[in-house]
Coordinates of C-alpha atoms in Angstrom, one line a residue:
X931 CA 2.0 -21.8 9.0
X932 CA -1.3 -23.3 10.1
X933 CA -4.3 -22.5 8.2
X934 CA -7.6 -21.6 10.0
X935 CA -10.3 -23.7 8.6
X936 CA -13.2 -22.9 10.8
X937 CA -15.1 -19.6 11.4
X938 CA -14.3 -19.4 15.2
X939 CA -10.6 -20.0 14.4
X940 CA -10.7 -17.2 11.8
X941 CA -12.5 -15.0 14.3
X942 CA -10.1 -15.7 17.0
X943 CA -7.2 -15.1 14.4
X944 CA -8.7 -11.6 13.7
X945 CA -8.9 -10.8 17.4
X946 CA -5.1 -11.8 17.9
X947 CA -4.1 -9.5 14.9
X948 CA -6.1 -6.6 16.3
X949 CA -4.2 -7.1 19.6
X950 CA -0.9 -7.3 17.6
X951 CA -1.8 -4.2 15.5
X952 CA -2.4 -2.2 18.9
X953 CA 0.9 -3.4 20.2
X954 CA 2.7 -2.3 17.0
X955 CA 0.9 1.1 17.1
X956 CA 2.2 1.7 20.6
X957 CA 5.7 0.6 19.7
X958 CA 5.6 3.0 16.7
X959 CA 4.8 5.8 19.2
X960 CA 7.6 4.6 21.7
X961 CA 10.6 3.6 19.6
X962 CA 12.8 5.7 17.4
X963 CA 16.0 7.9 17.7
X964 CA 14.6 8.7 21.2
X965 CA 12.7 6.1 23.1
X966 CA 9.7 6.9 25.2
X967 CA 7.8 5.0 27.9
X968 CA 4.2 4.2 28.2
X969 CA 4.0 6.7 31.0
X970 CA 5.0 9.4 28.4
X971 CA 2.2 8.4 26.1
X972 CA -0.2 8.4 29.0
X973 CA 0.9 11.8 30.1
X974 CA 0.6 13.2 26.5
X975 CA -3.0 11.9 26.1
X976 CA -4.3 13.0 29.5
X977 CA -2.5 16.3 29.9
X978 CA -0.8 17.5 26.8
X979 CA 1.7 20.3 27.2
X980 CA 2.5 22.2 24.2
X981 CA 5.8 23.2 25.8
X982 CA 6.9 19.7 26.5
X983 CA 9.3 18.5 23.9
X984 CA 8.2 14.8 24.6
X985 CA 4.7 15.5 24.0
X986 CA 5.4 17.6 20.8
X987 CA 7.5 14.8 19.3
X988 CA 4.9 12.1 20.0
X989 CA 2.0 14.1 18.8
X990 CA 3.6 16.1 15.9
X991 CA 6.0 13.3 14.5
X992 CA 5.3 9.8 15.9
X993 CA 1.5 10.0 15.8
X994 CA 1.2 11.1 12.0
X995 CA 3.7 8.4 11.0
X996 CA 1.7 5.7 13.0
X997 CA -1.6 6.7 11.3
X998 CA 0.0 6.8 7.9
X999 CA 1.6 3.5 8.3
X1000 CA -1.7 1.8 9.4
X1001 CA -3.8 3.3 6.7
X1002 CA -1.4 3.0 3.7
X1003 CA -0.2 -0.4 4.9
X1004 CA -3.9 -1.8 4.8
X1005 CA -4.6 0.0 1.6
X1006 CA -1.5 -1.3 -0.3
X1007 CA -2.3 -4.9 0.9
X1008 CA -5.8 -4.8 -0.2
X1009 CA -4.7 -3.2 -3.6
X1010 CA -2.2 -6.1 -4.1
X1011 CA -5.0 -8.6 -3.3
X1012 CA -7.3 -7.0 -5.9
X1013 CA -4.4 -6.9 -8.3
X1014 CA -3.7 -10.6 -7.9
X1015 CA -7.4 -11.4 -8.5
X1016 CA -7.6 -9.1 -11.6
X1017 CA -4.5 -10.5 -13.2
X1018 CA -5.0 -14.1 -11.9
X1019 CA -1.3 -14.1 -11.2
X1020 CA 0.2 -14.7 -7.7
X1021 CA 3.0 -12.1 -8.6
X1022 CA 0.4 -9.4 -9.3
X1023 CA 0.7 -6.0 -7.6
X1024 CA -0.2 -2.5 -8.4
X1025 CA 3.4 -1.9 -9.7
X1026 CA 2.8 -4.5 -12.3
X1027 CA 0.0 -2.5 -13.7
X1028 CA 2.0 0.8 -13.8
X1029 CA 0.3 2.4 -10.8
X1030 CA 3.7 3.1 -8.9
X1031 CA 5.4 4.3 -11.9
X1032 CA 2.6 6.6 -13.0
X1033 CA 2.4 8.2 -9.6
X1034 CA 6.2 8.7 -9.6
X1035 CA 6.2 10.2 -13.0
X1036 CA 3.8 12.9 -12.1
X1037 CA 5.7 13.7 -9.0
X1038 CA 8.8 14.1 -11.0
X1039 CA 7.1 16.4 -13.5
X1040 CA 5.5 18.7 -11.0
X1041 CA 8.6 18.7 -8.5
X1042 CA 11.4 18.9 -11.0
X1043 CA 9.9 20.7 -13.9
X1044 CA 7.4 23.0 -12.1
X1045 CA 9.1 23.3 -8.9
X1046 CA 6.2 22.5 -6.7
X1047 CA 7.5 21.9 -3.3
X1048 CA 4.3 21.7 -1.1
X1049 CA 3.9 18.0 -0.1
X1050 CA 0.1 18.5 0.6
X1051 CA -0.3 19.6 -3.1
X1052 CA 2.1 16.8 -4.5
X1053 CA -0.2 14.2 -3.0
X1054 CA -3.0 15.2 -5.4
X1055 CA -0.5 15.1 -8.5
X1056 CA 0.7 11.7 -7.5
X1057 CA -2.9 10.4 -7.1
X1058 CA -3.6 11.9 -10.7
X1059 CA -0.6 9.9 -11.9
X1060 CA -2.0 6.7 -10.6
X1061 CA -5.5 7.5 -12.2
X1062 CA -3.8 8.2 -15.6
X1063 CA -1.7 5.0 -15.5
X1064 CA -4.8 2.9 -14.6
X1065 CA -6.9 4.5 -17.5
X1066 CA -4.1 3.8 -20.0
X1067 CA -3.8 0.2 -18.9
X1068 CA -7.6 -0.3 -19.1
X1069 CA -7.8 1.3 -22.6
X1070 CA -4.8 -0.6 -24.0
X1071 CA -6.2 -3.9 -22.4
X1072 CA -9.6 -3.2 -24.1
X1073 CA -8.5 -2.2 -27.7
X1074 CA -9.2 -5.8 -29.1
X1075 CA -12.8 -6.9 -30.0
X1076 CA -12.5 -9.7 -27.3
X1077 CA -12.5 -7.0 -24.6
X1078 CA -10.3 -7.1 -21.5
X1079 CA -8.7 -10.2 -20.4
X1080 CA -6.2 -10.8 -17.5
X1081 CA -3.3 -11.4 -19.9
X1082 CA -3.9 -8.2 -21.9
X1083 CA -4.3 -6.2 -18.7
X1084 CA -0.9 -7.6 -17.4
X1085 CA 0.7 -6.9 -20.8
X1086 CA -0.7 -3.4 -21.1
X1087 CA 0.5 -2.9 -17.4
X1088 CA 4.1 -3.9 -18.3
X1089 CA 4.0 -1.5 -21.3
X1090 CA 2.6 1.5 -19.3
X1091 CA 5.0 0.8 -16.6
X1092 CA 8.1 0.7 -18.9
X1093 CA 6.9 4.0 -20.6
X1094 CA 6.5 5.9 -17.4
X1095 CA 9.8 4.6 -16.0
X1096 CA 11.5 5.8 -19.3
X1097 CA 9.9 9.2 -19.2
X1098 CA 10.9 9.6 -15.6
X1099 CA 14.5 8.6 -16.2
X1100 CA 14.6 11.1 -19.1
X1101 CA 13.4 13.9 -17.0
X1102 CA 15.8 13.2 -14.2
X1103 CA 18.9 12.9 -16.7
X1104 CA 18.0 16.3 -18.0
X1105 CA 17.5 17.7 -14.7
X1106 CA 19.9 16.0 -12.3
X1107 CA 19.7 18.8 -9.7
X1108 CA 16.1 17.9 -9.2
X1109 CA 17.0 14.3 -8.3
X1110 CA 17.4 14.9 -4.6
X1111 CA 13.9 16.5 -4.4
X1112 CA 12.2 13.3 -5.5
X1113 CA 14.7 10.8 -4.2
X1114 CA 12.6 9.9 -1.0
X1115 CA 9.4 9.7 -3.2
X1116 CA 11.2 7.2 -5.3
X1117 CA 12.6 5.3 -2.6
X1118 CA 9.4 5.6 -0.3
X1119 CA 9.2 6.9 3.0
X1120 CA 6.9 8.0 5.9
X1121 CA 9.4 10.4 7.4
X1122 CA 8.4 14.1 7.0
X1123 CA 4.9 13.3 6.0
X1124 CA 2.2 15.2 7.8
X1125 CA -1.2 14.2 9.1
X1126 CA -2.9 16.6 6.6
X1127 CA -1.4 14.6 3.8
X1128 CA -3.2 11.2 4.8
X1129 CA -6.2 13.1 5.8
X1130 CA -6.6 14.4 2.3
X1131 CA -6.9 10.7 0.9
X1132 CA -8.1 8.8 4.1
X1133 CA -11.8 9.1 3.3
X1134 CA -11.4 7.5 -0.1
X1135 CA -9.0 4.8 1.3
X1136 CA -11.4 3.9 4.1
X1137 CA -14.5 3.9 1.9
X1138 CA -12.6 1.7 -0.8
X1139 CA -11.5 -0.8 2.0
X1140 CA -15.1 -1.1 3.4
X1141 CA -16.6 -1.6 -0.2
X1142 CA -14.0 -4.2 -0.8
X1143 CA -15.1 -6.1 2.4
X1144 CA -18.6 -6.0 1.3
X1145 CA -17.6 -7.4 -2.3
X1146 CA -16.2 -10.5 -0.7
X1147 CA -18.7 -13.0 -2.0
X1148 CA -18.8 -11.4 -5.4
X1149 CA -15.0 -11.5 -5.6
X1150 CA -15.2 -15.4 -4.8
X1151 CA -17.6 -15.7 -7.7
X1152 CA -15.4 -13.7 -10.0
X1153 CA -12.4 -15.8 -8.9
X1154 CA -14.1 -19.0 -10.0
X1155 CA -13.6 -17.9 -13.6
X1156 CA -15.2 -15.4 -16.0
X1157 CA -17.4 -18.1 -17.6
X1158 CA -18.5 -19.5 -14.4
X1159 CA -19.2 -16.0 -13.0
X1160 CA -21.3 -15.2 -16.1
X1161 CA -23.3 -18.4 -15.7
X1162 CA -24.0 -17.4 -12.2
X1163 CA -25.4 -13.9 -13.4
X1164 CA -22.5 -11.8 -12.5
X1165 CA -21.8 -8.8 -14.7
X1166 CA -18.1 -9.5 -15.2
X1167 CA -17.2 -6.3 -17.0
X1168 CA -18.8 -4.2 -14.3
X1169 CA -17.1 -6.4 -11.6
X1170 CA -13.7 -5.9 -13.3
X1171 CA -14.1 -2.3 -13.7
X1172 CA -15.1 -1.9 -10.1
X1173 CA -12.3 -3.9 -8.8
X1174 CA -9.8 -1.8 -11.0
X1175 CA -11.2 1.4 -9.5
X1176 CA -11.0 0.2 -6.2
X1177 CA -7.2 -0.9 -6.7
X1178 CA -6.4 2.4 -8.2
X1179 CA -7.8 4.4 -5.3
X1180 CA -6.2 2.3 -2.7
X1181 CA -2.8 2.1 -4.4
X1182 CA -2.7 5.5 -5.7
X1183 CA -3.8 7.2 -2.6
X1184 CA -1.2 5.5 -0.6
X1185 CA 1.6 5.9 -3.0
X1186 CA 0.8 9.6 -3.2
X1187 CA 1.5 9.9 0.5
X1188 CA 4.5 7.6 1.1
X1189 CA 5.9 7.4 -2.4
X1190 CA 7.2 4.2 -4.1
X1191 CA 6.8 1.6 -1.5
X1192 CA 6.7 -1.9 -3.1
X1193 CA 6.1 -5.6 -2.2
X1194 CA 3.4 -4.9 0.4
X1195 CA 0.6 -5.8 -2.0
X1196 CA 2.6 -8.9 -3.1
X1197 CA 3.6 -10.3 0.4
X1198 CA 0.5 -9.8 2.6
X1199 CA -2.2 -11.4 0.4
X1200 CA -0.1 -14.6 0.3
X1201 CA 0.4 -14.5 4.1
X1202 CA -3.4 -13.9 4.5
X1203 CA -4.1 -16.7 2.1
X1204 CA -1.9 -19.1 4.0
X1205 CA -3.9 -18.3 7.3
X1206 CA -7.5 -18.4 5.9
X1207 CA -7.5 -19.7 2.4
X1208 CA -8.8 -18.0 -0.8
X1209 CA -12.1 -16.9 0.4
X1210 CA -12.3 -13.1 0.0
X1211 CA -14.9 -12.7 2.8
X1212 CA -12.1 -13.4 5.2
X1213 CA -9.0 -12.6 3.1
X1214 CA -9.9 -9.0 2.8
X1215 CA -9.9 -8.1 6.7
X1216 CA -7.0 -10.3 7.2
X1217 CA -5.0 -8.4 4.6
X1218 CA -6.1 -5.1 6.0
X1219 CA -4.8 -5.9 9.5
X1220 CA -1.5 -7.7 8.1
X1221 CA -0.9 -4.9 5.9
X1222 CA -1.0 -2.3 8.7
X1223 CA 1.2 -4.5 10.9
X1224 CA 3.7 -5.1 8.3
X1225 CA 4.2 -1.4 7.5
X1226 CA 4.2 -0.4 11.0
X1227 CA 7.1 -2.8 11.8
X1228 CA 8.9 -1.7 8.6
X1229 CA 8.6 1.8 9.6
X1230 CA 10.0 1.1 13.1
X1231 CA 12.9 -0.7 11.5
X1232 CA 13.8 2.4 9.4
X1233 CA 14.4 4.3 12.7
X1234 CA 16.3 1.6 14.7
X1235 CA 18.6 0.1 12.1
X1236 CA 21.0 3.1 11.7
X1237 CA 20.1 5.9 14.2
X1238 CA 20.0 8.8 14.0
X1239 CA 19.8 8.3 10.2
X1240 CA 16.7 6.8 8.6
X1241 CA 16.6 4.1 5.9
X1242 CA 14.0 4.8 3.2
X1243 CA 10.9 2.6 3.9
X1244 CA 10.9 1.2 0.3
X1245 CA 14.5 -0.2 0.9
X1246 CA 13.2 -2.2 4.0
X1247 CA 10.2 -3.6 2.2
X1248 CA 12.2 -4.4 -0.8
X1249 CA 14.8 -6.2 1.5
X1250 CA 11.9 -8.3 2.9
X1251 CA 9.9 -8.6 -0.4
X1252 CA 12.6 -9.6 -2.9
X1253 CA 13.4 -13.0 -1.4
X1254 CA 9.5 -13.5 -0.9
X1255 CA 9.1 -12.7 -4.7
X1256 CA 11.7 -15.2 -5.7
X1257 CA 10.1 -17.8 -3.5
X1258 CA 6.7 -17.2 -4.9
X1259 CA 8.0 -17.4 -8.4
X1260 CA 9.9 -20.6 -7.7
X1261 CA 6.9 -22.2 -6.1
X1262 CA 4.8 -21.3 -9.0
X1263 CA 7.1 -22.6 -11.5
X1264 CA 7.6 -25.8 -9.5
X1265 CA 3.8 -26.2 -9.3
X1266 CA 3.5 -25.8 -13.1
X1267 CA 6.3 -28.2 -13.8

């Protein structure tokens, strides 16, 4: 893959990605168990008929899925980018820091034990789980006099992740009848999600992505090393805490809507770095666009592979992401060797 070294090339690349994103958005509205034409989309936009089944399906089912895929794909990609910066690990992702398992644990508690069935309410519980997991990771990573370090954050994340996974398995083993109620949350899916669910967290997600874009140069300074960043006058602890909060909001808000969809935050930052290098001024907008495109394509695949049944979205992203994970791990080990 060719790296774009000049600003003009990077701007052109952004423009091409915007066009590709628009094509994927149209494809998301058109393709599924039933295929529609551009004329159907045009008819729905210009003269919506609430009694027309085509218009109803596009507006009530396909449009929410498209919006959710765009927003959550971008959010997970940026969250993964921040996670790799915080941990200084190319294999870093929100799941490494326990964010995914925290969300799923809270979903399981309230769905299985408290019989909560309203998806719009479950979103907030899942978001709360992500916040609790992040607080635990930060506290565990700060218990030593030396303060937080990247290694301590990773180790704390692994411990918190293992704890939440264990608790989740215990609850499900004791209440096996409730497993079907949370299965799609655990596997990850956009099917059945409503526009109200993403609207509940969208302001936070959009605001966090905008803030991350404006922090591009500060992240470049932080990426140069904590000692160098301190020498340049950056308040490293404040920066680290701000990045952690942004990551939690982006990952937690997305996972609260679509469930345990992994590997987006791992794959997309590496693809973006291949295109534009390590500068976060460009890396962030590229990650946003690539993340949206990736999740849109993955969601379309869930409908087309085995119609009329749908494959969970998390299965598709894992199918793509697992070999990529192995490649990155092998590449990193070879470089250290």
